[in-house]
Amino acid sequence: MSCGNAHETDCSEVLDHLYEYLDDEMSDDACAKFKQHFDECHPCLEKYGLEQAVKKLVKRCCGSDDVPTDLRSKVMMRIDLIRSGEAVVEPDPAATVGASEAPSA
């Protein structure tokens, strides 16, 4: 996504690192660049607002659930593989099965 305007920080870079920004996992300099970008770019600001709202909703609805240690480890390993480029993100087959099947009578 791009708004079509030139920015010091490109829209694709902002969107690629949006969750790092939301999770406060960036340096102060990077955060300042992102804040400036959001001040200049309405589409990215909207995307930021949407993702921030989803994150708050998930935290509110699921924040008190304990995550099994082995599940957390598997998810973190998968994230590390994806970030390193060693793994390809594949769609969840379970999500498409239910959507494409008609209910039986």
XYZ file of N, CA and C in Angstrom:
315
model
N 0.852 -1.166 0.000
C 0.000 0.000 0.000
C 0.897 1.228 0.000
N 0.463 2.217 -0.737
C 1.161 3.491 -0.744
C 0.144 4.570 -1.029
N 0.356 5.723 -0.430
C -0.558 6.846 -0.645
C -0.222 7.579 -1.926
N 0.903 7.248 -2.557
C 1.313 7.903 -3.784
C 2.206 9.104 -3.562
N 2.403 9.504 -2.336
C 3.270 10.641 -2.031
C 4.639 10.151 -1.572
N 5.644 10.983 -1.825
C 6.994 10.644 -1.380
C 7.147 11.005 0.096
N 7.710 10.084 0.861
C 7.960 10.291 2.285
C 9.405 9.912 2.574
N 9.940 10.456 3.654
C 11.288 10.076 4.064
C 11.345 8.576 4.348
N 10.300 8.066 5.011
C 10.178 6.638 5.283
C 9.069 6.099 4.394
N 9.389 5.128 3.556
C 8.443 4.574 2.592
C 7.284 3.852 3.284
N 6.098 3.944 2.699
C 4.906 3.296 3.262
C 5.121 1.796 3.468
N 5.773 1.133 2.511
C 5.976 -0.310 2.636
C 6.843 -0.642 3.845
N 7.839 0.186 4.127
C 8.681 -0.038 5.306
C 7.859 0.129 6.585
N 7.023 1.152 6.613
C 6.186 1.397 7.789
C 5.250 0.210 8.024
N 4.607 -0.262 6.965
C 3.657 -1.359 7.125
C 4.356 -2.679 7.439
N 5.564 -2.872 6.907
C 6.319 -4.094 7.205
C 6.723 -4.172 8.677
N 6.872 -3.033 9.319
C 7.343 -2.997 10.702
C 6.301 -2.422 11.661
N 5.043 -2.447 11.228
C 3.976 -1.841 12.017
C 3.826 -2.488 13.386
N 3.911 -3.816 13.461
C 3.728 -4.479 14.757
C 4.909 -4.233 15.687
N 6.079 -4.054 15.139
C 7.219 -3.677 15.989
C 6.960 -2.310 16.609
N 6.382 -1.415 15.827
C 6.033 -0.091 16.339
C 4.935 -0.209 17.391
N 3.890 -0.967 17.092
C 2.782 -1.142 18.032
C 3.232 -1.781 19.340
N 4.185 -2.695 19.241
C 4.657 -3.422 20.422
C 5.805 -2.699 21.128
N 6.123 -1.503 20.679
C 7.182 -0.688 21.279
C 8.519 -1.430 21.268
N 8.824 -2.048 20.122
C 10.048 -2.829 19.971
C 11.043 -2.149 19.026
N 10.941 -0.819 18.913
C 11.809 -0.080 18.003
C 12.650 0.921 18.784
N 13.721 1.334 18.159
C 14.543 2.383 18.764
C 13.765 3.698 18.768
N 14.216 4.626 19.585
C 13.559 5.930 19.650
C 13.623 6.651 18.294
N 14.739 6.512 17.589
C 14.883 7.140 16.274
C 13.873 6.571 15.272
N 13.745 5.249 15.262
C 12.800 4.610 14.344
C 11.364 5.014 14.688
N 11.045 5.070 15.972
C 9.705 5.494 16.391
C 9.415 6.914 15.928
N 10.389 7.782 16.033
C 10.217 9.170 15.596
C 9.951 9.236 14.091
N 10.676 8.408 13.299
C 10.448 8.360 11.853
C 9.031 7.893 11.545
N 8.564 6.881 12.283
C 7.220 6.357 12.054
C 6.162 7.390 12.441
N 6.358 8.060 13.569
C 5.403 9.100 13.979
C 5.307 10.189 12.923
N 6.450 10.603 12.387
C 6.454 11.615 11.334
C 5.693 11.099 10.113
N 5.919 9.842 9.764
C 5.235 9.259 8.608
C 3.720 9.267 8.833
N 3.273 8.873 10.016
C 1.834 8.850 10.296
C 1.236 10.251 10.237
N 2.012 11.265 10.618
C 1.540 12.652 10.522
C 1.341 13.074 9.071
N 2.110 12.483 8.162
C 2.077 12.860 6.752
C 1.194 11.961 5.896
N 0.921 10.743 6.350
C 0.304 9.729 5.491
C -0.984 9.190 6.112
N -2.105 9.659 5.608
C -3.399 9.249 6.152
C -3.678 7.747 5.991
N -3.401 7.116 4.821
C -3.660 5.673 4.696
C -2.878 4.831 5.717
N -1.622 5.176 5.949
C -0.831 4.428 6.935
C -1.338 4.693 8.351
N -1.758 5.919 8.618
C -2.323 6.245 9.922
C -3.602 5.442 10.166
N -4.437 5.300 9.144
C -5.655 4.487 9.272
C -5.312 3.026 9.560
N -4.327 2.486 8.830
C -3.903 1.090 9.039
C -3.364 0.914 10.457
N -2.571 1.869 10.916
C -2.050 1.840 12.281
C -3.202 1.824 13.283
N -4.181 2.695 13.092
C -5.324 2.758 14.001
C -6.115 1.467 14.026
N -6.311 0.861 12.857
C -7.030 -0.403 12.778
C -6.277 -1.511 13.504
N -4.992 -1.626 13.235
C -4.188 -2.677 13.878
C -4.097 -2.451 15.386
N -4.030 -1.209 15.811
C -3.998 -0.891 17.237
C -5.309 -1.308 17.900
N -6.434 -1.066 17.229
C -7.741 -1.452 17.769
C -7.873 -2.973 17.861
N -7.403 -3.684 16.841
C -7.455 -5.152 16.862
C -6.605 -5.690 18.004
N -5.433 -5.123 18.173
C -4.538 -5.564 19.247
C -5.183 -5.359 20.619
N -5.824 -4.218 20.818
C -6.499 -3.947 22.089
C -7.656 -4.910 22.312
N -8.406 -5.209 21.251
C -9.530 -6.143 21.353
C -9.045 -7.543 21.721
N -7.999 -7.998 21.071
C -7.447 -9.326 21.380
C -6.957 -9.366 22.819
N -6.286 -8.317 23.243
C -5.784 -8.275 24.624
C -6.935 -8.313 25.625
N -7.981 -7.571 25.324
C -9.122 -7.535 26.228
C -9.845 -8.889 26.281
N -9.997 -9.526 25.124
C -10.752 -10.777 25.058
C -9.921 -12.002 25.430
N -8.638 -11.954 25.181
C -7.801 -13.143 25.369
C -6.625 -12.903 26.304
N -6.554 -11.743 26.892
C -5.390 -11.373 27.684
C -5.173 -12.197 28.928
N -6.228 -12.799 29.448
C -6.070 -13.542 30.694
C -5.856 -15.035 30.481
N -5.909 -15.492 29.234
C -5.704 -16.904 28.946
C -4.225 -17.252 29.036
N -3.923 -18.350 29.706
C -2.549 -18.821 29.778
C -2.206 -19.563 28.489
N -1.060 -19.266 27.936
C -0.599 -19.919 26.723
C 0.315 -21.065 27.126
N 0.048 -22.279 26.637
C 0.938 -23.401 26.947
C 2.355 -23.099 26.488
N 3.321 -23.461 27.294
C 4.728 -23.167 27.011
C 5.178 -23.746 25.678
N 4.773 -24.981 25.377
C 5.201 -25.597 24.117
C 4.603 -24.875 22.911
N 3.375 -24.380 23.030
C 2.774 -23.630 21.932
C 3.522 -22.323 21.709
N 3.823 -21.633 22.796
C 4.572 -20.374 22.678
C 5.921 -20.624 22.000
N 6.606 -21.683 22.388
C 7.911 -22.004 21.793
C 7.778 -22.281 20.300
N 6.760 -23.055 19.912
C 6.554 -23.366 18.497
C 6.262 -22.107 17.686
N 5.419 -21.244 18.225
C 5.080 -20.009 17.522
C 6.308 -19.119 17.379
N 7.080 -18.985 18.433
C 8.277 -18.143 18.377
C 9.304 -18.704 17.389
N 9.451 -20.036 17.344
C 10.373 -20.643 16.384
C 9.903 -20.370 14.958
N 8.599 -20.463 14.725
C 8.048 -20.214 13.390
C 8.271 -18.755 12.976
N 8.063 -17.844 13.901
C 8.286 -16.427 13.620
C 9.741 -16.187 13.262
N 10.658 -16.790 14.011
C 12.087 -16.645 13.731
C 12.438 -17.187 12.339
N 11.847 -18.329 11.968
C 12.102 -18.907 10.643
C 11.591 -17.984 9.542
N 10.409 -17.435 9.732
C 9.832 -16.542 8.726
C 10.665 -15.279 8.591
N 11.068 -14.714 9.723
C 11.888 -13.496 9.678
C 13.228 -13.739 9.012
N 13.783 -14.927 9.198
C 15.084 -15.222 8.601
C 14.963 -15.610 7.130
N 13.742 -15.812 6.647
C 13.531 -16.173 5.255
C 13.642 -17.651 4.982
N 13.759 -18.469 6.031
C 13.904 -19.909 5.854
C 12.560 -20.611 5.690
N 11.480 -19.954 6.056
C 10.168 -20.582 5.955
C 9.247 -19.684 5.144
N 8.333 -20.313 4.433
C 7.339 -19.593 3.650
C 6.027 -19.645 4.413
N 5.358 -18.497 4.500
C 4.074 -18.446 5.182
C 3.045 -19.106 4.284
N 2.382 -20.132 4.798
C 1.373 -20.855 4.037
C 0.010 -20.584 4.645
N -1.038 -20.519 3.805
C -2.376 -20.302 4.348
C -2.827 -21.491 5.192
N -3.657 -21.212 6.165
C -4.184 -22.247 7.040
C -5.237 -23.039 6.282
N -4.998 -24.341 5.997
C -5.976 -25.124 5.228
C -7.310 -25.262 5.949
N -7.306 -25.255 7.252
C -8.552 -25.382 8.005
C -9.449 -24.172 7.783
N -8.850 -23.008 7.559
C -9.636 -21.787 7.359
C -10.344 -21.808 6.014
N -9.778 -22.452 4.998
C -10.405 -22.464 3.683
C -11.384 -23.607 3.518
N -11.248 -24.679 4.265
C -12.134 -25.828 4.133
C -13.549 -25.445 4.508
N -13.723 -24.816 5.649
C -15.052 -24.462 6.110
C -15.719 -23.422 5.237
N -14.957 -22.530 4.654
C -15.521 -21.461 3.851
C -15.997 -21.949 2.497
N -15.383 -23.012 1.965
C -15.723 -23.453 0.620
C -16.729 -24.601 0.588
N -16.968 -25.245 1.703
C -17.887 -26.364 1.732
C -19.298 -25.891 2.007
N -20.231 -26.471 1.273
C -21.630 -26.165 1.526
C -22.129 -27.040 2.663
N -23.044 -26.532 3.495
C -23.561 -27.360 4.585
C -24.358 -28.528 4.037
N -24.204 -29.680 4.687
C -24.946 -30.846 4.237
C -26.312 -30.878 4.898
N -27.263 -31.411 4.171
C -28.655 -31.429 4.670
C -28.971 -32.671 5.412
